[in-house]
C-alpha cells in the first residue's frame, strides 16, 4: 500500500470507525473521516492522525439521509481535488451503524426503519453514489456483526439488517469485480465501544458473559477490529473478494 491511497471511513468520530481510520493512516493511507453529529470526535480522529504524521480531513455525512448523498459526493470531490489533487477514493469502509435491541413485541416501525435505513439502505446508496469515484484496484469493506452467524434474543432487526449487508456484499462483488473492485464484509464480535450504550465496555456482567463465549476469553478492543479492516484493505489481500471475515476472538464457535 502506498502513501498515495485515499480511504473514506464512515462513522469515524469514535469506536471502530475511528480505530479503522487510525489503522489505515498508520499504513500511510490518507483518510476522509466522516461523522453524523460528533464533529469534535471527528476532529479528534483527524488530530491524532495528523499528529502522527498522517493526513486526514473530516466531513459530515448522515448515512440515513440518502437524499444528501449527491451533494455529499460533490463536496467530497471538491475536498479531494483541493487537498490531494484527485477525484478518486481507493478504499471505502462502510462502518457507520446503529444497534437498537428489543424483543419482537417492542420493535416499532420507527426503530425498525432507523436500523434498516442506517445499516442497510444508507450503505447501499452510499456505495452507489461513491463507486464512480473508486477506480480499478479499489476496495470496499462493509462492517457487519458476528450476530449474523449466531442468534441472540432481541437482536432480530439489527442482525437482519447486517445479514442484508452481507448478501449485498456478495452480490456486488460480481458487479464490481468486473471493474476490478473488491468488496468484503468484516464481522466484529462484541467490542468495547459506545455501541449499545457502551454495554460491552461498561456493563461487567454482560462483558464477562460475552467474554466467556469467546475462544480467546474476552471482548474485542476497537484497535483489533481497525487493524483487521486495514489488513483486509491492503494489497496483501488483493485476491480476496465477496468474503465475510469474522473478527471476534472466536465467539460462539
Ligand atoms: N461494538 C461492537 O460490539 C460491534 C460489534 C459488531 C458490529 N459492530 C458494528 O460496527 C460499527 C461501528 O460500531 P461502534 O462499536 O464503533 O459504534 P459506536 O461507538 O456507537 O460508533 C458509531 C459510529 O457510527 C456513526 N453513526 C451512527 N449513525 C450514523 C448515521 N446515521 N450516519 C453517519 N454516521 C453514523 C457515529 O457517528 P457520531 O459519533 O457522529 O454519532 C459513530 O461514529 C457499526 O456498524 C456496528 O453495527 C459493532
Short mmCIF file of C-alpha atoms and ligand atoms in Angstrom, two decimals:
data_model
loop_
_atom_site.label_atom_id
_atom_site.label_comp_id
_atom_site.label_asym_id
_atom_site.label_seq_id
_atom_site.Cartn_x
_atom_site.Cartn_y
_atom_site.Cartn_z
CA UNK A 1 0.00 0.00 0.00
CA UNK A 2 1.48 3.37 -1.00
CA UNK A 3 1.07 6.70 0.74
CA UNK A 4 -0.92 7.93 -2.25
CA UNK A 5 -4.00 5.89 -1.38
CA UNK A 6 -7.12 7.55 -0.01
CA UNK A 7 -9.79 5.97 2.19
CA UNK A 8 -13.20 7.19 3.32
CA UNK A 9 -14.40 5.71 6.62
CA UNK A 10 -18.00 6.36 7.68
CA UNK A 11 -18.70 6.88 11.37
CA UNK A 12 -15.05 7.55 12.19
CA UNK A 13 -15.69 10.00 15.02
CA UNK A 14 -15.30 7.20 17.58
CA UNK A 15 -15.33 3.45 18.14
CA UNK A 16 -14.47 1.01 15.39
CA UNK A 17 -14.59 3.66 12.67
CA UNK A 18 -12.00 5.75 14.45
CA UNK A 19 -9.77 2.74 15.05
CA UNK A 20 -10.09 1.86 11.35
CA UNK A 21 -9.15 5.40 10.30
CA UNK A 22 -6.11 5.32 12.60
CA UNK A 23 -5.04 1.87 11.40
CA UNK A 24 -5.28 2.93 7.74
CA UNK A 25 -3.39 6.16 8.44
CA UNK A 26 -0.70 4.15 10.25
CA UNK A 27 -0.24 2.26 6.98
CA UNK A 28 0.25 5.52 5.05
CA UNK A 29 -3.31 5.94 3.76
CA UNK A 30 -4.88 9.41 3.68
CA UNK A 31 -8.29 9.33 5.33
CA UNK A 32 -11.61 11.12 4.91
CA UNK A 33 -13.18 10.81 8.36
CA UNK A 34 -16.98 11.12 8.26
CA UNK A 35 -19.28 11.65 11.20
CA UNK A 36 -23.00 12.20 11.79
CA UNK A 37 -23.11 14.67 14.71
CA UNK A 38 -19.91 14.26 16.72
CA UNK A 39 -17.80 16.87 14.89
CA UNK A 40 -15.48 17.12 17.88
CA UNK A 41 -14.86 13.37 17.83
CA UNK A 42 -14.12 13.50 14.10
CA UNK A 43 -11.73 16.40 14.64
CA UNK A 44 -10.00 14.38 17.36
CA UNK A 45 -9.58 11.48 14.93
CA UNK A 46 -8.04 13.88 12.38
CA UNK A 47 -5.81 15.39 15.05
CA UNK A 48 -4.45 12.02 16.15
CA UNK A 49 -3.73 11.09 12.53
CA UNK A 50 -2.01 14.35 11.65
CA UNK A 51 -0.16 14.34 14.97
CA UNK A 52 1.37 11.01 13.97
CA UNK A 53 2.46 12.40 10.61
CA UNK A 54 -0.56 11.25 8.61
CA UNK A 55 -3.08 13.15 6.52
CA UNK A 56 -6.84 13.32 7.09
CA UNK A 57 -9.88 15.57 6.82
CA UNK A 58 -13.34 15.39 8.36
CA UNK A 59 -16.74 15.72 6.66
CA UNK A 60 -20.30 15.38 7.98
CA UNK A 61 -22.38 12.57 6.49
CA UNK A 62 -25.65 11.14 7.79
CA UNK A 63 -25.79 7.67 6.29
CA UNK A 64 -29.56 7.57 6.90
CA UNK A 65 -30.12 10.65 4.71
CA UNK A 66 -29.85 9.16 1.24
CA UNK A 67 -31.14 12.36 -0.37
CA UNK A 68 -27.99 14.16 0.81
CA UNK A 69 -25.59 11.79 -0.96
CA UNK A 70 -25.46 13.64 -4.27
CA UNK A 71 -24.44 16.87 -2.51
CA UNK A 72 -22.03 14.93 -0.29
CA UNK A 73 -20.43 13.35 -3.38
CA UNK A 74 -19.97 16.77 -4.99
CA UNK A 75 -18.45 18.22 -1.80
CA UNK A 76 -16.21 15.17 -1.43
CA UNK A 77 -14.83 15.66 -4.95
CA UNK A 78 -14.14 19.33 -4.14
CA UNK A 79 -12.28 18.34 -0.99
CA UNK A 80 -10.29 15.59 -2.71
CA UNK A 81 -9.28 17.94 -5.51
CA UNK A 82 -8.34 20.79 -3.21
CA UNK A 83 -6.47 18.67 -0.70
CA UNK A 84 -4.95 15.81 -2.69
CA UNK A 85 -5.38 16.77 -6.35
CA UNK A 86 -7.56 13.78 -7.21
CA UNK A 87 -11.23 12.84 -7.54
CA UNK A 88 -10.71 9.22 -6.57
CA UNK A 89 -11.07 7.04 -3.49
CA UNK A 90 -9.11 3.81 -3.18
CA UNK A 91 -10.85 2.43 -0.10
CA UNK A 92 -14.41 2.84 1.22
CA UNK A 93 -15.17 1.48 4.69
CA UNK A 94 -18.90 1.40 5.43
CA UNK A 95 -18.63 1.32 9.20
CA UNK A 96 -21.41 3.69 10.39
CA UNK A 97 -24.17 1.73 12.04
CA UNK A 98 -26.60 1.64 14.91
CA UNK A 99 -27.97 -1.11 17.07
CA UNK A 100 -31.41 -0.94 18.63
CA UNK A 101 -32.06 -4.09 20.61
CA UNK A 102 -35.61 -5.09 21.56
CA UNK A 103 -37.79 -8.21 21.61
CA UNK A 104 -40.32 -8.72 18.80
CA UNK A 105 -43.27 -7.14 20.64
CA UNK A 106 -41.34 -3.96 21.40
CA UNK A 107 -39.97 -3.20 17.95
CA UNK A 108 -41.69 -0.12 16.50
CA UNK A 109 -41.79 0.91 12.87
CA UNK A 110 -39.64 3.90 13.85
CA UNK A 111 -36.85 1.79 15.39
CA UNK A 112 -37.10 -0.78 12.58
CA UNK A 113 -36.74 1.95 9.95
CA UNK A 114 -33.87 3.66 11.77
CA UNK A 115 -31.84 0.45 11.94
CA UNK A 116 -32.56 -0.68 8.38
CA UNK A 117 -32.12 2.80 6.90
CA UNK A 118 -28.75 3.27 8.58
CA UNK A 119 -27.21 -0.18 8.41
CA UNK A 120 -28.52 -1.35 5.03
CA UNK A 121 -30.35 1.19 2.86
CA UNK A 122 -27.92 4.02 3.53
CA UNK A 123 -24.89 1.83 2.89
CA UNK A 124 -26.33 0.54 -0.40
CA UNK A 125 -26.98 4.03 -1.75
CA UNK A 126 -23.66 5.39 -0.49
CA UNK A 127 -21.86 2.68 -2.46
CA UNK A 128 -23.98 3.59 -5.48
CA UNK A 129 -23.11 7.28 -5.06
CA UNK A 130 -19.36 6.83 -4.49
CA UNK A 131 -18.47 3.93 -6.75
CA UNK A 132 -17.96 6.23 -9.78
CA UNK A 133 -15.03 7.66 -7.79
CA UNK A 134 -13.48 4.27 -6.99
CA UNK A 135 -11.16 3.14 -9.80
CA UNK A 136 -9.96 -0.38 -10.63
CA UNK A 137 -7.98 -1.78 -7.71
CA UNK A 138 -10.32 -0.11 -5.24
CA UNK A 139 -11.83 -1.93 -2.31
CA UNK A 140 -14.94 -1.65 -0.20
CA UNK A 141 -15.38 -3.10 3.28
CA UNK A 142 -18.79 -3.36 4.90
CA UNK A 143 -18.89 -3.69 8.69
CA UNK A 144 -21.31 -6.43 9.71
CA UNK A 145 -21.53 -8.36 13.00
CA UNK A 146 -20.91 -11.83 14.42
CA UNK A 147 -24.67 -11.83 15.15
CA UNK A 148 -25.39 -12.82 11.54
CA UNK A 149 -23.85 -16.22 12.36
CA UNK A 150 -25.32 -16.89 15.80
CA UNK A 151 -28.63 -15.82 17.33
CA UNK A 152 -29.28 -13.82 20.48
CA UNK A 153 -32.60 -12.57 21.93
CA UNK A 154 -33.68 -9.05 20.98
CA UNK A 155 -31.31 -8.72 18.06
CA UNK A 156 -33.63 -9.66 15.17
CA UNK A 157 -33.82 -6.35 13.30
CA UNK A 158 -30.18 -5.42 13.86
CA UNK A 159 -28.91 -8.86 12.81
CA UNK A 160 -31.20 -8.98 9.77
CA UNK A 161 -30.03 -5.53 8.64
CA UNK A 162 -26.44 -6.74 8.79
CA UNK A 163 -27.28 -10.05 7.11
CA UNK A 164 -28.75 -8.00 4.25
CA UNK A 165 -25.45 -6.12 4.11
CA UNK A 166 -23.55 -9.39 3.82
CA UNK A 167 -25.74 -10.62 0.96
CA UNK A 168 -25.31 -7.25 -0.70
CA UNK A 169 -21.55 -7.68 -0.33
CA UNK A 170 -21.58 -10.97 -2.25
CA UNK A 171 -23.94 -9.69 -4.97
CA UNK A 172 -21.95 -6.52 -5.53
CA UNK A 173 -18.70 -8.50 -5.65
CA UNK A 174 -19.83 -9.77 -9.05
CA UNK A 175 -20.90 -6.38 -10.39
CA UNK A 176 -17.87 -4.54 -9.01
CA UNK A 177 -15.41 -7.35 -9.73
CA UNK A 178 -15.94 -6.64 -13.41
CA UNK A 179 -14.48 -3.20 -12.69
CA UNK A 180 -11.56 -4.56 -10.64
CA UNK A 181 -13.06 -3.52 -7.31
CA UNK A 182 -13.17 -6.00 -4.48
CA UNK A 183 -15.76 -5.87 -1.70
CA UNK A 184 -15.82 -7.81 1.56
CA UNK A 185 -17.58 -7.80 4.91
CA UNK A 186 -15.86 -7.75 8.29
CA UNK A 187 -17.99 -9.14 11.10
CA UNK A 188 -16.80 -7.96 14.53
CA UNK A 189 -17.77 -9.76 17.70
CA UNK A 190 -18.67 -7.80 20.86
CA UNK A 191 -16.20 -4.92 21.12
CA UNK A 192 -15.63 -2.31 23.81
CA UNK A 193 -17.06 0.90 22.29
CA UNK A 194 -20.01 3.26 22.88
CA UNK A 195 -22.16 0.81 20.90
CA UNK A 196 -25.35 -0.39 22.63
CA UNK A 197 -24.89 2.28 25.29
CA UNK A 198 -21.32 1.14 25.93
CA UNK A 199 -22.60 -2.14 27.36
CA UNK A 200 -19.74 -4.29 26.04
CA UNK A 201 -17.26 -1.93 27.68
CA UNK A 202 -19.06 -0.75 30.82
CA UNK A 203 -21.50 -3.48 31.99
CA UNK A 204 -19.29 -6.03 33.81
CA UNK A 205 -21.86 -8.85 33.85
CA UNK A 206 -22.63 -8.65 30.13
CA UNK A 207 -18.98 -8.16 29.31
CA UNK A 208 -17.96 -11.22 31.34
CA UNK A 209 -20.72 -13.35 29.81
CA UNK A 210 -19.69 -12.37 26.29
CA UNK A 211 -16.01 -12.88 27.14
CA UNK A 212 -16.77 -16.41 28.35
CA UNK A 213 -18.31 -17.18 24.95
CA UNK A 214 -15.11 -16.45 23.05
CA UNK A 215 -12.19 -18.78 22.42
CA UNK A 216 -9.77 -16.02 23.47
CA UNK A 217 -11.71 -15.25 26.67
CA UNK A 218 -12.52 -11.54 26.35
CA UNK A 219 -14.42 -8.98 24.30
CA UNK A 220 -12.60 -7.20 21.47
CA UNK A 221 -10.77 -3.88 21.65
CA UNK A 222 -11.50 -1.33 18.89
CA UNK A 223 -7.91 -1.42 17.62
CA UNK A 224 -8.21 -5.14 16.98
CA UNK A 225 -11.10 -4.52 14.58
CA UNK A 226 -9.47 -1.47 12.94
CA UNK A 227 -6.24 -3.38 12.29
CA UNK A 228 -8.16 -6.27 10.74
CA UNK A 229 -10.08 -3.93 8.43
CA UNK A 230 -6.88 -2.15 7.39
CA UNK A 231 -5.22 -5.51 6.74
CA UNK A 232 -8.14 -6.64 4.59
CA UNK A 233 -7.94 -3.36 2.67
CA UNK A 234 -4.24 -3.89 1.97
CA UNK A 235 -2.78 -5.33 -1.23
CA UNK A 236 -1.74 -8.43 0.72
CA UNK A 237 -5.45 -9.38 0.49
CA UNK A 238 -5.81 -8.43 -3.19
CA UNK A 239 -7.27 -11.81 -4.23
CA UNK A 240 -9.97 -11.75 -1.56
CA UNK A 241 -13.45 -10.58 -2.53
CA UNK A 242 -17.06 -11.49 -1.66
CA UNK A 243 -15.94 -12.83 1.74
CA UNK A 244 -17.27 -12.39 5.25
CA UNK A 245 -14.36 -12.35 7.69
CA UNK A 246 -15.27 -12.60 11.34
CA UNK A 247 -13.09 -10.75 13.85
CA UNK A 248 -14.49 -11.92 17.15
CA UNK A 249 -11.79 -13.79 19.07
CA UNK A 250 -13.68 -16.98 18.25
CA UNK A 251 -17.13 -16.01 19.56
CA UNK A 252 -19.60 -18.89 19.98
CA UNK A 253 -17.69 -21.29 17.73
N1 LIG B 1 -19.06 -2.56 19.11
C1 LIG B 1 -19.49 -3.77 18.81
O1 LIG B 1 -19.60 -4.65 19.69
C2 LIG B 1 -19.88 -4.12 17.41
C3 LIG B 1 -19.98 -5.48 17.08
C4 LIG B 1 -20.31 -5.83 15.79
C5 LIG B 1 -20.51 -4.86 14.84
N2 LIG B 1 -20.42 -3.55 15.17
C6 LIG B 1 -20.66 -2.56 14.09
O2 LIG B 1 -19.51 -1.74 13.98
C7 LIG B 1 -19.88 -0.45 13.52
C8 LIG B 1 -19.29 0.60 14.43
O3 LIG B 1 -19.76 0.36 15.73
P1 LIG B 1 -19.08 1.02 17.01
O4 LIG B 1 -18.99 -0.04 18.03
O5 LIG B 1 -17.88 1.77 16.66
O6 LIG B 1 -20.27 2.01 17.43
P2 LIG B 1 -20.25 3.45 18.11
O7 LIG B 1 -19.11 3.57 19.05
O8 LIG B 1 -21.64 3.63 18.61
O9 LIG B 1 -19.97 4.44 16.90
C9 LIG B 1 -20.90 4.53 15.85
C10 LIG B 1 -20.35 5.42 14.78
O10 LIG B 1 -21.30 5.42 13.70
C11 LIG B 1 -21.70 6.76 13.45
N3 LIG B 1 -23.09 6.80 13.03
C12 LIG B 1 -24.19 6.33 13.67
N4 LIG B 1 -25.29 6.59 12.95
C13 LIG B 1 -24.87 7.26 11.85
C14 LIG B 1 -25.53 7.81 10.75
N5 LIG B 1 -26.88 7.78 10.61
N6 LIG B 1 -24.79 8.43 9.79
C15 LIG B 1 -23.45 8.50 9.91
N7 LIG B 1 -22.76 8.01 10.95
C16 LIG B 1 -23.48 7.40 11.90
C17 LIG B 1 -21.46 7.54 14.73
O11 LIG B 1 -21.30 8.92 14.41
P3 LIG B 1 -21.47 10.08 15.54
O12 LIG B 1 -20.37 9.88 16.54
O13 LIG B 1 -21.33 11.35 14.80
O14 LIG B 1 -22.83 9.86 16.15
C18 LIG B 1 -20.18 6.85 15.22
O15 LIG B 1 -19.05 7.39 14.57
C19 LIG B 1 -21.41 -0.43 13.45
O16 LIG B 1 -21.82 -0.66 12.12
C20 LIG B 1 -21.81 -1.61 14.33
O17 LIG B 1 -23.03 -2.18 13.93
C21 LIG B 1 -20.10 -3.15 16.42
#
